[in-house]
Coordinates of C-alpha atoms and ligand atoms in Angstrom, one line a residue:
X19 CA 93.5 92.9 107.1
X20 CA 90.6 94.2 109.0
X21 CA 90.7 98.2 110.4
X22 CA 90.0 98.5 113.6
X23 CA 89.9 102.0 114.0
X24 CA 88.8 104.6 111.0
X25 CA 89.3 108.7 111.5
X26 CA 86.9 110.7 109.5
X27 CA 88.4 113.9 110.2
X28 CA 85.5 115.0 112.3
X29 CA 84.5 111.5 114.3
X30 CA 85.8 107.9 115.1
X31 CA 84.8 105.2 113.9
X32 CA 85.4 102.0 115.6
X33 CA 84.3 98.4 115.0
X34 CA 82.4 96.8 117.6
X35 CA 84.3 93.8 118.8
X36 CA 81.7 93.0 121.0
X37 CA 79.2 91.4 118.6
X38 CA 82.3 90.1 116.4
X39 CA 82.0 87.9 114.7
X40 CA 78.2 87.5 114.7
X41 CA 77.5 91.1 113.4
X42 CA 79.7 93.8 111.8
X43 CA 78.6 97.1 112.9
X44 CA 80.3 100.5 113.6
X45 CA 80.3 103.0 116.8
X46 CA 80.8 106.4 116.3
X47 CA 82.7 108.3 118.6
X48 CA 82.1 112.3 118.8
X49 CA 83.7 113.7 121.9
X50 CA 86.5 112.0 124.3
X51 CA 83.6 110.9 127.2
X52 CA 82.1 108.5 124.4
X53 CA 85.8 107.8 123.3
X54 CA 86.1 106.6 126.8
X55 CA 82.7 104.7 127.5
X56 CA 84.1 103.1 123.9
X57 CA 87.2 102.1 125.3
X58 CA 85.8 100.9 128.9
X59 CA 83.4 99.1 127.1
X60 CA 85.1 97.0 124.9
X61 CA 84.2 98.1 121.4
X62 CA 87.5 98.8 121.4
X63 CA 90.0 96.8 123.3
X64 CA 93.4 95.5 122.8
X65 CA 96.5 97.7 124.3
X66 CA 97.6 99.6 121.5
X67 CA 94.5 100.0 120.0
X68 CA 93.7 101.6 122.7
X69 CA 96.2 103.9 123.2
X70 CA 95.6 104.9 119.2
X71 CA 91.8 105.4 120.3
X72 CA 92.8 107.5 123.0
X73 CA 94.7 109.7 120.4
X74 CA 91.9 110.8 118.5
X75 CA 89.6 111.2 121.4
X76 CA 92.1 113.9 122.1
X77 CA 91.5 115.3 118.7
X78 CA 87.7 115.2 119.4
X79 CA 88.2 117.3 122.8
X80 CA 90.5 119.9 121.3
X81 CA 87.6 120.2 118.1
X82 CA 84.8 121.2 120.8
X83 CA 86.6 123.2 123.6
X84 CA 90.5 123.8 122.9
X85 CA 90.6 125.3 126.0
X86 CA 93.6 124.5 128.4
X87 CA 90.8 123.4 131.1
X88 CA 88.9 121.2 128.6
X89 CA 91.6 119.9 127.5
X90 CA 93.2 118.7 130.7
X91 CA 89.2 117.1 131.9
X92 CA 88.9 115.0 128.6
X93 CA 92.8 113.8 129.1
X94 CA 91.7 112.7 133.0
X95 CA 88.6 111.3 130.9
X96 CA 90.3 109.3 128.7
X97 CA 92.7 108.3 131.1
X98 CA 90.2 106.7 133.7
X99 CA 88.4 104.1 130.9
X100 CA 90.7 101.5 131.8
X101 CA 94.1 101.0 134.1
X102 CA 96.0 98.4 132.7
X103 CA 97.4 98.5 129.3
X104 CA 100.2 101.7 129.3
X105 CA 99.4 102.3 126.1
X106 CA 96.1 104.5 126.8
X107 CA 98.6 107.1 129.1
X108 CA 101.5 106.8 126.4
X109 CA 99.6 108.0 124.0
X110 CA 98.0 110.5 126.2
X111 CA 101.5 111.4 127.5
X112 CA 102.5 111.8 124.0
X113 CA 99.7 114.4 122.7
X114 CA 100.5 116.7 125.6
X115 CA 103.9 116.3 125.8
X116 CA 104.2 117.1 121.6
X117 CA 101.8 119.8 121.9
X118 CA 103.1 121.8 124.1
X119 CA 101.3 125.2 125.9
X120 CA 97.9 125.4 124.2
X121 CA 97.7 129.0 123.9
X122 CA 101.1 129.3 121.8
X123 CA 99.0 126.8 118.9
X124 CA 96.8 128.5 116.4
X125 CA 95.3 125.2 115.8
X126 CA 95.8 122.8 118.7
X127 CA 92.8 120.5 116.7
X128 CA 94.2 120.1 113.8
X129 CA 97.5 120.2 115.6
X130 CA 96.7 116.5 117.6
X131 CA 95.4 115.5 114.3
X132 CA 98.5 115.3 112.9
X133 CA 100.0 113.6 116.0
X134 CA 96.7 110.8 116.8
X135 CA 97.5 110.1 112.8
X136 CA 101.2 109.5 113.4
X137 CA 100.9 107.7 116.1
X138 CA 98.5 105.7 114.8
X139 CA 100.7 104.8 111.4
X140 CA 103.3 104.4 114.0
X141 CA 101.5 101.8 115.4
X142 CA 101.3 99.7 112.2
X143 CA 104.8 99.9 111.3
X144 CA 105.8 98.9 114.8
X145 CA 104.0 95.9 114.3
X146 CA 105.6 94.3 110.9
X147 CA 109.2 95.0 112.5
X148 CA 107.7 93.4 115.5
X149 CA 106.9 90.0 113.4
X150 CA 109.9 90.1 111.6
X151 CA 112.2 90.0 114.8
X152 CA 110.0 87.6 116.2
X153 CA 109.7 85.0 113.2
X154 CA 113.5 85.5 112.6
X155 CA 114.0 84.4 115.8
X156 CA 112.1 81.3 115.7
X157 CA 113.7 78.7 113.5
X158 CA 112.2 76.1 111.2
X159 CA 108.4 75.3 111.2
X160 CA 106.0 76.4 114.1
X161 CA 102.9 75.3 115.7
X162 CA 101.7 77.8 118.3
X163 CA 100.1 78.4 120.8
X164 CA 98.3 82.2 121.6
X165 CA 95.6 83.2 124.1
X166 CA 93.4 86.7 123.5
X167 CA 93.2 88.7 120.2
X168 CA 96.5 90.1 119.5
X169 CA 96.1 91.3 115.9
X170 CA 94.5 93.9 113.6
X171 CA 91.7 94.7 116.2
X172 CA 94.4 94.8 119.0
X173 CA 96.4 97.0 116.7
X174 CA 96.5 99.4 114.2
X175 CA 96.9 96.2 111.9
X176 CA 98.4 93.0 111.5
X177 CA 99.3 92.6 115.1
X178 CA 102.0 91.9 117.6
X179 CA 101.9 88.4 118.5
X180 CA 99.4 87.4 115.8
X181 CA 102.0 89.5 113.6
X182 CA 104.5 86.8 114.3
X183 CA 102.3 84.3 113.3
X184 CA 100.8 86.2 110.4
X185 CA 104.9 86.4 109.6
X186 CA 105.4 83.1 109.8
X187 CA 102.6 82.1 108.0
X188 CA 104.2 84.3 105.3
X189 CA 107.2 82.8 105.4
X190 CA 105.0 79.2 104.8
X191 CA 106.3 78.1 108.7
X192 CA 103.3 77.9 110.4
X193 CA 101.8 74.4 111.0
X194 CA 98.9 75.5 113.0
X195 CA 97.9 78.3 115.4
X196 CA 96.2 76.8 118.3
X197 CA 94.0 79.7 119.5
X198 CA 92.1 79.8 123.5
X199 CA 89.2 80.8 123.7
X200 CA 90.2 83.2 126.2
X201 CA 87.3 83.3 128.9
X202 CA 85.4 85.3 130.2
X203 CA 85.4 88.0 127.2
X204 CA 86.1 85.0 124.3
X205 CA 88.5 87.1 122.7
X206 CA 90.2 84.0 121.4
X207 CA 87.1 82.3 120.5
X208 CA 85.3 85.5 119.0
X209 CA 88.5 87.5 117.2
X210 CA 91.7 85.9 117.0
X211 CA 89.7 82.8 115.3
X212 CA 87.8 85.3 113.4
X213 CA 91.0 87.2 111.8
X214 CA 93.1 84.0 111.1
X215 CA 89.8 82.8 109.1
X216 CA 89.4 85.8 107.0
X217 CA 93.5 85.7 106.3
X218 CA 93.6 82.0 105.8
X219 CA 96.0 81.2 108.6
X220 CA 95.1 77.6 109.8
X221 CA 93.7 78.0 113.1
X222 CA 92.4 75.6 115.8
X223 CA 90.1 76.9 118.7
X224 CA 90.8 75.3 122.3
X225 CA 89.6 76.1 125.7
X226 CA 92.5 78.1 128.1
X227 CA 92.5 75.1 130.1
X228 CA 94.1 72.8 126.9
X229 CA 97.3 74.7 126.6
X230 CA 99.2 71.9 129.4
X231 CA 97.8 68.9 127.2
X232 CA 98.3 70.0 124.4
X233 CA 102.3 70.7 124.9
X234 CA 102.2 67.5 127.0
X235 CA 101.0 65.6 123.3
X236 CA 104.3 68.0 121.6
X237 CA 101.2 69.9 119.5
X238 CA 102.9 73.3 120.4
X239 CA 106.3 74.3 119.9
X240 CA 106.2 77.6 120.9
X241 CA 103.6 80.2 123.2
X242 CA 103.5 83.8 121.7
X243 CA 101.1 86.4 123.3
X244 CA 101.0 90.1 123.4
X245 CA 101.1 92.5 126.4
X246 CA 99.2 95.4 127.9
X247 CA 102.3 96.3 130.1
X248 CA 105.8 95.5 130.6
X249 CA 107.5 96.1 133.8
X250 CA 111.2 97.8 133.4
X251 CA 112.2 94.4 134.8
X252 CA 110.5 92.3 132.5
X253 CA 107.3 91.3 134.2
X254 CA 104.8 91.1 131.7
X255 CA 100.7 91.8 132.4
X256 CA 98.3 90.1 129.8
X257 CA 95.0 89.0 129.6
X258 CA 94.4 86.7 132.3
X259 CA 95.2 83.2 131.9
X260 CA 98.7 84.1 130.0
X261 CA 100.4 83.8 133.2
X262 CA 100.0 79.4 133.4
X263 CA 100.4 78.8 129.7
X264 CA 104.5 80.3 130.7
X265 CA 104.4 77.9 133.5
X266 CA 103.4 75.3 131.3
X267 CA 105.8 76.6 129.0
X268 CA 108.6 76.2 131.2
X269 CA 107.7 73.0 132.4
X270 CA 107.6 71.5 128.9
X271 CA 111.3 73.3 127.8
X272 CA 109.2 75.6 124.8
X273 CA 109.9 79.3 124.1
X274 CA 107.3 81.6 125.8
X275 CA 107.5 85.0 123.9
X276 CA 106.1 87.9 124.6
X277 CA 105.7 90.8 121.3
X278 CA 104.8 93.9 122.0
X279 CA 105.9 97.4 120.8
X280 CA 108.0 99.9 122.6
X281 CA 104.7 101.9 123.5
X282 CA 103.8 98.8 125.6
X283 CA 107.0 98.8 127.8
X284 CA 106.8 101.2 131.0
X285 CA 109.9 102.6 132.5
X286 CA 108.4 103.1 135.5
X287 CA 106.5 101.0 136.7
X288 CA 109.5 98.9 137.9
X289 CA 107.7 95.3 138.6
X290 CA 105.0 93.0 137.8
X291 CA 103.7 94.0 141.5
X292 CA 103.2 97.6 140.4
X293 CA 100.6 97.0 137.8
X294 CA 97.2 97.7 138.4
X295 CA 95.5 94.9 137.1
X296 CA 91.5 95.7 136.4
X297 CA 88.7 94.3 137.7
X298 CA 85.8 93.6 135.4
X299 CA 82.2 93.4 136.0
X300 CA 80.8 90.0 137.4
X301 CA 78.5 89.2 134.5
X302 CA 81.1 88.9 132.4
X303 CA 82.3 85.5 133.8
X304 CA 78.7 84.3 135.7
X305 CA 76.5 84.9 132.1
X306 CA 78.5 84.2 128.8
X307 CA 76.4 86.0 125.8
X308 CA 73.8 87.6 127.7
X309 CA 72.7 83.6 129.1
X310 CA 73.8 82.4 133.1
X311 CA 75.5 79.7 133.4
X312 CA 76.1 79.5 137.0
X313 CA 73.5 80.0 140.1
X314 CA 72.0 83.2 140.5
X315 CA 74.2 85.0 143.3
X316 CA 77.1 82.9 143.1
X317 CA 80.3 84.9 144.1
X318 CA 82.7 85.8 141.2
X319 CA 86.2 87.1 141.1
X320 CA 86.9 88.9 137.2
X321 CA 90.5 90.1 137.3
X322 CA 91.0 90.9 133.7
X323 CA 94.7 90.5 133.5
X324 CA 97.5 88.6 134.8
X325 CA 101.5 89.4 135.3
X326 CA 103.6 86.8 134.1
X327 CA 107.0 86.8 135.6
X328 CA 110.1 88.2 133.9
X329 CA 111.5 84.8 134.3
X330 CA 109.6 82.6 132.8
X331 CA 109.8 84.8 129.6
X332 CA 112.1 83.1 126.9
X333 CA 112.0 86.7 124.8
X334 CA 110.5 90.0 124.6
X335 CA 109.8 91.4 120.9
X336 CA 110.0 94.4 120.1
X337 CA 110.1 96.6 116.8
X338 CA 113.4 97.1 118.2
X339 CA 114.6 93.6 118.1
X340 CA 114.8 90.2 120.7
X341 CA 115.4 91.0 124.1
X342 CA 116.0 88.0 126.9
X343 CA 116.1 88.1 130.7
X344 CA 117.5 89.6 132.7
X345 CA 115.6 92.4 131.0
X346 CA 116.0 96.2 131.9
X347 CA 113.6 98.1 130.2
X348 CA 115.0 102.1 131.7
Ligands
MRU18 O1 91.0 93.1 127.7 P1 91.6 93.2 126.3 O2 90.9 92.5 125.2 O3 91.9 94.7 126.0 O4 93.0 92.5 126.5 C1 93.9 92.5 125.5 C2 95.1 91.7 125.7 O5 95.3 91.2 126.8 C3 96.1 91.6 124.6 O6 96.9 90.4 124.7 C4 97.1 92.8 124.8 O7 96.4 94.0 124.9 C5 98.0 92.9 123.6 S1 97.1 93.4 122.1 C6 98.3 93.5 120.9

C-alpha cells in the first residue's frame, strides 16, 4: 500500500499525485501556507487525506510561532485551500478543540503532534472497518463500478471505497473493478488504476461517460464511490460526475454506495444545497496534460464536485456500520 503522506517530525512529506503515475516524486512541506498551496494544488487531494494534511500543517505552524495569533492565521490558512471536502475543517476543528488555550501548554508543538499523528492512524483504521461493513454488506461476487481515486492516496491507506473493493478482492469476490477516468483531473485514469495495478486488483479503465452502457450490458453489479461531504440528510457531494452514475444506478435496479468515514459526515450542513462545491481553474478541463484540446478562448465551466441526492443512495458506509435512507446524520 502506497503512503501518501509521511511526518518527519520536523516537515511533511507528501507524494505528488499530480505527475502520478508518470514520475514518483516528493513535496516537502515546512510551514502551513505551503501545507495549504500543497493541498489547493493537488499534490495532495482526496477528503481525508486532506483533512490528515491539514493536521500536521498545524504542527508546522505551532513549531515556528506558537503564538495564539499565529496560530489562529495558519488555521484560517489552512482552512481557505479548498471548500469542499469537511474533512480539512474537522480536522482543523479537532486540533483546536483538543488543544485547548495555548498559553495553559508547555508544548502546544509537540502537543498537535501527538494529535495530527492520531488522527492520522485514526484515519487508517477507519478505513478497514469501513471495507469490512461494506463487503459484508454486499453478497456473493462483485464487479464494480467507481469513479475518482478513493484509496491510499485519498486516505491515510487502503481507502474508503477502494477499501471495499480492496476487501472484496481479499475475500476473492471481486470480478473486476471498472475504474473512470474521472475528467478533468484523471484521477481515475492516473491513481485509482495506478493503486489497483501495484495491488493486483483486476482493473479496467473507462471514460465517465461508459458507466450507463456498461450497466445496460449487466458488466456492473454494484457503484461504490467515496465522499468529500455528507449532508446530515444524506446528500452526498463527490467528485463531479458521481452524481449520474446513481442515476444510472437507479435506473438499472443496482446498489449505489457511498463509504466514507465519520470525519466525512457534517452535522451541519443540513442538505446537499448547503455545500459549497469548488470551482477549479479553466485549464484544467480546456488543456489535458499541459496540451489544448479545445479552441483557444472557448468558455468552460469546472465545478469540481457534485451532490448526489440522499435518495438515490442504496447505503452509506461507515466505520460505524451500513446506514440506508432516510438517513439522519445529527
Ligand atoms: O478533487 P479530489 O481529487 O480531492 O476529489 C476526491 C474525491 O472526490 C473523492 O472521491 C473523495 O474525496 C473521497 S476520497 C476517500
Amino acid at each position: 500500500m502506497v503512503e501518501a503522506i509521511t511526518w518527519h517530525g520536523d516537515h511533511l512529506e507528501l507524494l505528488d499525485q499530480r505527475v502520478l503515475p508518470f514520475e514518483t516524486t516528493y513535496i516537502q512541506c515546512r510551514s502551513a501556507q505551503e501545507t495549504a498551496d500543497a493541498i489547493r494544488n493537488m499534490v495532495v487531494r482526496g477528503a481525508p487525506a486532506i483533512g490528515v494534511t491539514a493536521a500536521y500543517g498545524l504542527v508546522l505552524a505551532l513549531q515556528q510561532d506558537p503564538t495564539p495569533a499565529a496560530f489562529e492565521a495558519a488555521c484560517k490558512v489552512l482552512a481557505a485551500s479548498r471548500p469542499t471536502a469537511i474533512n480539512l475543517f474537522d480536522a482543523i476543528d479537532n486540533t483546536t478543540s483538543r488543544l485547548g488555550n495555548l498559553a495553559d501548554l508547555q508544548d502546544p508543538a509537540a502537543e498537535a503532534e501527538h494529535i495530527a499523528v492520531a488522527y492520522h492512524q485514526d484515519d487508517l483504521a477507519k478505513n478497514k472497518a469501513i471495507g469490512r461493513h461494506g463487503a459484508g454488506f454486499l453478497a456473493g461476487a462483485r464487479s464494480v463500478l467507481t469513479h475518482c481515486n478513493t484509496g491510499s492516496l485519498a486516505t491515510s491507506g487502503w481507502g474508503t471505497a477502494l477499501g471495499i473493493i480492496r476487501q472484496l478482492h481479499e475475500e476473492q469476490r471481486l470480478t473486476r473493478v471498472y475504474a473512470d477516468e474521472t475528467r478533468p483531473f484523471l484521477q481515475g485514469a492516473r491513481l485509482t488504476v495506478w493503486e489497483c495495478q501495484q495491488d493486483g486488483l483486476p482493473v479496467t479503465l473507462v471514460t465517465d461517460g461508459m458507466g450507463g452502457h456498461l450497466m445496460n450490458n449487466s458488466m456492473v453489479d454494484c457503484v461504490i464511490v467515496g465522499a468529500d461531504r455528507i449532508a446530515a440528510n444524506g446528500d452526498a457531494a463527490n467528485k463531479i460526475g458521481t452524481c449520474m452514475l446513481a442515476m444510472a444506478a437507479r435506473y438499472h435496479n443496482i446498489p449505489f454506495i457511498v463509504a466514507a468515514p465519520t470525519t466525512t459526515i457534517a452535522p451541519k450542513t443540513l442538505t446537499g444545497k448547503d455545500i459549497p462545491i469548488e470551482e477549479r481553474p479553466h485549464d484544467e478541463v480546456s488543456h489535458v496534460r499541459g496540451n489544448p484540446i479545445t479552441a483557444p478562448d472557448t468558455a468552460v465551466f469546472n465545478p469540481a464536485f457534485d451532490v448526489t441526492p440522499a435518495e438515490l443512495i442504496t447505503a452509506i458506509v461507515t466505520e460505524d456500520g451500513v446506514f440506508h435512507p432516510p438517513y439522519r446524520f445529527n
